[in-house]
């Protein structure tokens, strides 16, 4: 009876190990099968805050800044591989001000549509580290007319990168922090954004 009991115990242990292995495998497959991702977030306004003193109509005593939005953005990503995903970023930033001399309101905005490619170089059930590049179109508009073109709305090539990105969360909901930059310019004399949106924070959700 003793050898039989030993074999029974051995079978029980093997079954337990097998069930744990299957469970762990199922967890990985479930994690990897969450291919869709959406998130919304906010990026810093360091560029906008710095350049307000360089514009001819900003930084003077008769000008009152009403608002600076920073960068409000939404992003969708689809994972093709464990390390590769592609998607789209829609980014909006704007600023408004009043001229006290005639009580006139002024504003500008930048709206960017940026296809993105992300490379995940570290993956853990709770943490993902990644980098990304994106390039597309930035629309600059508002109340001010461009002195050279004579237009209120102008399109620029827009591009940028995420040098370091980190997502923290498991399966569904997660939070993210990114360090990078966003650019939109035709040349060094015609700049809309230069190393803007260097730091972003966001929340997101993944699903199958």
mmCIF file of C-alpha atoms in Angstrom:
data_model
loop_
_atom_site.group_PDB
_atom_site.id
_atom_site.type_symbol
_atom_site.label_atom_id
_atom_site.label_comp_id
_atom_site.label_asym_id
_atom_site.label_seq_id
_atom_site.Cartn_x
_atom_site.Cartn_y
_atom_site.Cartn_z
ATOM 1 C CA UNK A 1 0.000 0.000 0.000
ATOM 2 C CA UNK A 2 2.816 2.358 0.723
ATOM 3 C CA UNK A 3 4.173 2.405 -2.887
ATOM 4 C CA UNK A 4 0.642 2.930 -4.165
ATOM 5 C CA UNK A 5 0.110 5.805 -1.764
ATOM 6 C CA UNK A 6 3.411 7.326 -2.847
ATOM 7 C CA UNK A 7 2.333 7.148 -6.504
ATOM 8 C CA UNK A 8 -0.985 8.727 -5.601
ATOM 9 C CA UNK A 9 0.783 11.602 -3.907
ATOM 10 C CA UNK A 10 3.072 11.917 -6.909
ATOM 11 C CA UNK A 11 0.065 12.070 -9.272
ATOM 12 C CA UNK A 12 -1.615 14.688 -7.092
ATOM 13 C CA UNK A 13 1.531 16.840 -7.093
ATOM 14 C CA UNK A 14 1.891 16.464 -10.876
ATOM 15 C CA UNK A 15 -1.746 17.419 -11.414
ATOM 16 C CA UNK A 16 -1.336 20.482 -9.214
ATOM 17 C CA UNK A 17 1.778 21.556 -11.104
ATOM 18 C CA UNK A 18 0.039 20.971 -14.418
ATOM 19 C CA UNK A 19 -2.979 23.022 -13.370
ATOM 20 C CA UNK A 20 -0.719 25.866 -12.214
ATOM 21 C CA UNK A 21 1.164 25.733 -15.508
ATOM 22 C CA UNK A 22 -2.057 25.861 -17.523
ATOM 23 C CA UNK A 23 -3.335 28.714 -15.364
ATOM 24 C CA UNK A 24 -0.138 30.683 -15.826
ATOM 25 C CA UNK A 25 -0.217 30.043 -19.574
ATOM 26 C CA UNK A 26 -3.812 31.172 -19.701
ATOM 27 C CA UNK A 27 -2.878 34.387 -17.907
ATOM 28 C CA UNK A 28 -0.180 35.146 -20.469
ATOM 29 C CA UNK A 29 -2.488 34.419 -23.363
ATOM 30 C CA UNK A 30 -5.182 36.625 -21.855
ATOM 31 C CA UNK A 31 -2.691 39.451 -21.353
ATOM 32 C CA UNK A 32 -1.360 39.133 -24.894
ATOM 33 C CA UNK A 33 -4.831 38.921 -26.380
ATOM 34 C CA UNK A 34 -5.707 42.444 -25.204
ATOM 35 C CA UNK A 35 -4.792 43.947 -28.561
ATOM 36 C CA UNK A 36 -6.942 47.087 -28.487
ATOM 37 C CA UNK A 37 -6.006 50.087 -26.380
ATOM 38 C CA UNK A 38 -7.451 53.578 -25.932
ATOM 39 C CA UNK A 39 -6.300 56.335 -23.626
ATOM 40 C CA UNK A 40 -6.823 60.008 -22.891
ATOM 41 C CA UNK A 41 -4.320 62.338 -21.311
ATOM 42 C CA UNK A 42 -2.735 65.727 -20.790
ATOM 43 C CA UNK A 43 0.687 67.063 -21.780
ATOM 44 C CA UNK A 44 2.738 69.883 -20.304
ATOM 45 C CA UNK A 45 2.536 73.490 -21.530
ATOM 46 C CA UNK A 46 6.194 74.456 -21.080
ATOM 47 C CA UNK A 47 6.600 75.425 -24.732
ATOM 48 C CA UNK A 48 3.379 77.436 -24.772
ATOM 49 C CA UNK A 49 4.268 79.167 -21.504
ATOM 50 C CA UNK A 50 7.752 80.050 -22.728
ATOM 51 C CA UNK A 51 6.729 81.315 -26.152
ATOM 52 C CA UNK A 52 3.979 83.600 -24.840
ATOM 53 C CA UNK A 53 6.715 86.093 -24.026
ATOM 54 C CA UNK A 54 8.136 85.904 -27.554
ATOM 55 C CA UNK A 55 4.973 86.597 -29.557
ATOM 56 C CA UNK A 56 4.567 90.291 -30.453
ATOM 57 C CA UNK A 57 1.180 90.531 -28.734
ATOM 58 C CA UNK A 58 1.967 88.489 -25.614
ATOM 59 C CA UNK A 59 3.849 89.455 -22.463
ATOM 60 C CA UNK A 60 2.888 93.136 -22.487
ATOM 61 C CA UNK A 61 1.037 94.989 -19.708
ATOM 62 C CA UNK A 62 -2.031 95.572 -21.884
ATOM 63 C CA UNK A 63 -2.405 91.861 -22.618
ATOM 64 C CA UNK A 64 -4.180 89.460 -20.249
ATOM 65 C CA UNK A 65 -3.750 85.740 -20.808
ATOM 66 C CA UNK A 66 -7.120 84.040 -20.384
ATOM 67 C CA UNK A 67 -6.161 80.384 -20.705
ATOM 68 C CA UNK A 68 -3.524 77.934 -21.860
ATOM 69 C CA UNK A 69 -4.912 74.433 -22.295
ATOM 70 C CA UNK A 70 -1.725 72.419 -22.446
ATOM 71 C CA UNK A 71 -2.044 69.338 -24.640
ATOM 72 C CA UNK A 72 -5.265 67.348 -24.453
ATOM 73 C CA UNK A 73 -4.964 64.127 -26.415
ATOM 74 C CA UNK A 74 -6.584 60.803 -27.206
ATOM 75 C CA UNK A 75 -4.830 57.757 -28.613
ATOM 76 C CA UNK A 76 -5.751 54.369 -30.037
ATOM 77 C CA UNK A 77 -3.276 51.508 -30.449
ATOM 78 C CA UNK A 78 -3.583 48.023 -31.936
ATOM 79 C CA UNK A 79 -0.987 45.401 -30.957
ATOM 80 C CA UNK A 80 0.215 43.279 -33.864
ATOM 81 C CA UNK A 81 3.000 41.601 -31.908
ATOM 82 C CA UNK A 82 4.132 41.539 -28.270
ATOM 83 C CA UNK A 83 6.601 44.316 -29.072
ATOM 84 C CA UNK A 84 4.892 46.206 -31.927
ATOM 85 C CA UNK A 85 1.689 48.247 -32.130
ATOM 86 C CA UNK A 86 0.365 50.991 -34.384
ATOM 87 C CA UNK A 87 -2.318 53.612 -33.935
ATOM 88 C CA UNK A 88 -3.345 57.247 -34.054
ATOM 89 C CA UNK A 89 -2.874 60.229 -31.719
ATOM 90 C CA UNK A 90 -5.194 63.249 -31.826
ATOM 91 C CA UNK A 91 -3.687 66.175 -29.892
ATOM 92 C CA UNK A 92 -5.225 69.600 -29.173
ATOM 93 C CA UNK A 93 -3.628 72.646 -27.560
ATOM 94 C CA UNK A 94 -4.734 76.265 -27.443
ATOM 95 C CA UNK A 95 -4.317 79.656 -25.863
ATOM 96 C CA UNK A 96 -6.562 82.696 -25.413
ATOM 97 C CA UNK A 97 -5.866 86.298 -24.408
ATOM 98 C CA UNK A 98 -7.515 89.728 -24.163
ATOM 99 C CA UNK A 99 -6.188 93.064 -25.374
ATOM 100 C CA UNK A 100 -7.171 95.589 -22.704
ATOM 101 C CA UNK A 101 -6.833 98.511 -25.112
ATOM 102 C CA UNK A 102 -9.930 97.578 -27.116
ATOM 103 C CA UNK A 103 -11.200 94.667 -24.971
ATOM 104 C CA UNK A 104 -10.774 92.350 -27.971
ATOM 105 C CA UNK A 105 -10.457 88.590 -27.563
ATOM 106 C CA UNK A 106 -7.802 86.571 -29.354
ATOM 107 C CA UNK A 107 -6.890 82.917 -29.533
ATOM 108 C CA UNK A 108 -4.985 80.240 -31.368
ATOM 109 C CA UNK A 109 -5.115 76.452 -31.450
ATOM 110 C CA UNK A 110 -3.096 73.506 -32.761
ATOM 111 C CA UNK A 111 -4.854 70.300 -33.774
ATOM 112 C CA UNK A 112 -2.587 67.355 -34.655
ATOM 113 C CA UNK A 113 -3.424 64.032 -36.301
ATOM 114 C CA UNK A 114 -0.432 61.753 -35.819
ATOM 115 C CA UNK A 115 -0.200 58.093 -36.898
ATOM 116 C CA UNK A 116 2.055 56.369 -34.356
ATOM 117 C CA UNK A 117 4.268 53.285 -34.098
ATOM 118 C CA UNK A 118 5.121 51.957 -30.644
ATOM 119 C CA UNK A 119 7.907 49.544 -29.667
ATOM 120 C CA UNK A 120 7.481 47.764 -26.326
ATOM 121 C CA UNK A 121 10.905 46.720 -25.058
ATOM 122 C CA UNK A 122 9.959 45.532 -21.569
ATOM 123 C CA UNK A 123 6.803 43.674 -20.572
ATOM 124 C CA UNK A 124 5.642 42.583 -17.136
ATOM 125 C CA UNK A 125 2.134 41.692 -15.960
ATOM 126 C CA UNK A 126 1.975 45.061 -14.191
ATOM 127 C CA UNK A 127 4.448 47.263 -16.092
ATOM 128 C CA UNK A 128 5.261 47.939 -19.735
ATOM 129 C CA UNK A 129 8.134 50.126 -20.958
ATOM 130 C CA UNK A 130 8.160 51.398 -24.523
ATOM 131 C CA UNK A 131 9.224 54.021 -27.040
ATOM 132 C CA UNK A 132 7.270 55.443 -29.973
ATOM 133 C CA UNK A 133 7.518 57.646 -33.044
ATOM 134 C CA UNK A 134 4.676 59.523 -34.734
ATOM 135 C CA UNK A 135 4.276 61.760 -37.760
ATOM 136 C CA UNK A 136 1.327 63.408 -39.467
ATOM 137 C CA UNK A 137 -0.434 66.740 -39.823
ATOM 138 C CA UNK A 138 -0.843 69.758 -37.510
ATOM 139 C CA UNK A 139 -3.526 72.374 -38.192
ATOM 140 C CA UNK A 140 -2.816 75.808 -36.733
ATOM 141 C CA UNK A 141 -5.685 78.299 -36.582
ATOM 142 C CA UNK A 142 -7.460 80.931 -34.522
ATOM 143 C CA UNK A 143 -8.228 84.617 -34.571
ATOM 144 C CA UNK A 144 -4.825 85.759 -35.836
ATOM 145 C CA UNK A 145 -4.002 86.055 -39.529
ATOM 146 C CA UNK A 146 -0.633 84.874 -40.753
ATOM 147 C CA UNK A 147 1.238 87.964 -41.918
ATOM 148 C CA UNK A 148 3.039 86.164 -44.753
ATOM 149 C CA UNK A 149 0.285 83.952 -46.162
ATOM 150 C CA UNK A 150 -2.672 86.109 -45.191
ATOM 151 C CA UNK A 151 -4.575 83.079 -43.851
ATOM 152 C CA UNK A 152 -6.139 82.240 -40.510
ATOM 153 C CA UNK A 153 -5.646 78.462 -40.803
ATOM 154 C CA UNK A 154 -2.421 76.803 -41.946
ATOM 155 C CA UNK A 155 -1.343 73.153 -42.109
ATOM 156 C CA UNK A 156 2.098 72.043 -40.980
ATOM 157 C CA UNK A 157 3.929 68.717 -40.971
ATOM 158 C CA UNK A 158 3.864 67.409 -37.422
ATOM 159 C CA UNK A 159 5.991 64.736 -35.837
ATOM 160 C CA UNK A 160 7.398 63.639 -32.530
ATOM 161 C CA UNK A 161 8.620 60.816 -30.358
ATOM 162 C CA UNK A 162 8.237 59.128 -27.024
ATOM 163 C CA UNK A 163 11.767 58.555 -25.791
ATOM 164 C CA UNK A 164 10.524 56.766 -22.664
ATOM 165 C CA UNK A 165 7.024 55.534 -21.880
ATOM 166 C CA UNK A 166 5.738 53.546 -18.927
ATOM 167 C CA UNK A 167 2.337 51.942 -18.397
ATOM 168 C CA UNK A 168 1.309 50.572 -15.008
ATOM 169 C CA UNK A 169 -1.744 48.368 -14.623
ATOM 170 C CA UNK A 170 -2.973 44.853 -15.203
ATOM 171 C CA UNK A 171 -5.198 43.743 -18.052
ATOM 172 C CA UNK A 172 -7.959 46.382 -18.348
ATOM 173 C CA UNK A 173 -7.265 49.779 -16.783
ATOM 174 C CA UNK A 174 -3.817 51.376 -16.623
ATOM 175 C CA UNK A 175 -2.021 54.666 -16.097
ATOM 176 C CA UNK A 176 0.829 55.942 -18.259
ATOM 177 C CA UNK A 177 3.649 58.479 -18.155
ATOM 178 C CA UNK A 178 5.711 59.516 -21.180
ATOM 179 C CA UNK A 179 8.755 61.698 -21.860
ATOM 180 C CA UNK A 180 9.288 62.934 -25.407
ATOM 181 C CA UNK A 181 8.424 65.860 -27.658
ATOM 182 C CA UNK A 182 6.067 67.163 -30.360
ATOM 183 C CA UNK A 183 7.140 69.331 -33.295
ATOM 184 C CA UNK A 184 5.323 71.263 -36.036
ATOM 185 C CA UNK A 185 7.256 73.622 -38.301
ATOM 186 C CA UNK A 186 8.094 74.365 -41.911
ATOM 187 C CA UNK A 187 11.484 75.883 -41.110
ATOM 188 C CA UNK A 188 13.220 77.676 -38.258
ATOM 189 C CA UNK A 189 11.402 80.893 -39.152
ATOM 190 C CA UNK A 190 7.962 79.267 -39.282
ATOM 191 C CA UNK A 191 7.474 77.300 -36.048
ATOM 192 C CA UNK A 192 4.228 76.250 -34.405
ATOM 193 C CA UNK A 193 5.601 73.759 -31.861
ATOM 194 C CA UNK A 194 9.186 72.959 -30.939
ATOM 195 C CA UNK A 195 9.861 70.234 -28.378
ATOM 196 C CA UNK A 196 6.337 70.735 -27.039
ATOM 197 C CA UNK A 197 4.461 68.193 -24.898
ATOM 198 C CA UNK A 198 7.661 66.882 -23.311
ATOM 199 C CA UNK A 199 5.825 65.201 -20.420
ATOM 200 C CA UNK A 200 2.412 63.533 -20.585
ATOM 201 C CA UNK A 201 0.204 61.628 -18.159
ATOM 202 C CA UNK A 202 -2.795 59.548 -19.200
ATOM 203 C CA UNK A 203 -5.237 56.802 -18.284
ATOM 204 C CA UNK A 204 -6.329 54.060 -20.609
ATOM 205 C CA UNK A 205 -8.130 50.772 -21.107
ATOM 206 C CA UNK A 206 -7.266 47.572 -22.996
ATOM 207 C CA UNK A 207 -9.549 44.910 -24.371
ATOM 208 C CA UNK A 208 -9.546 41.967 -26.751
#
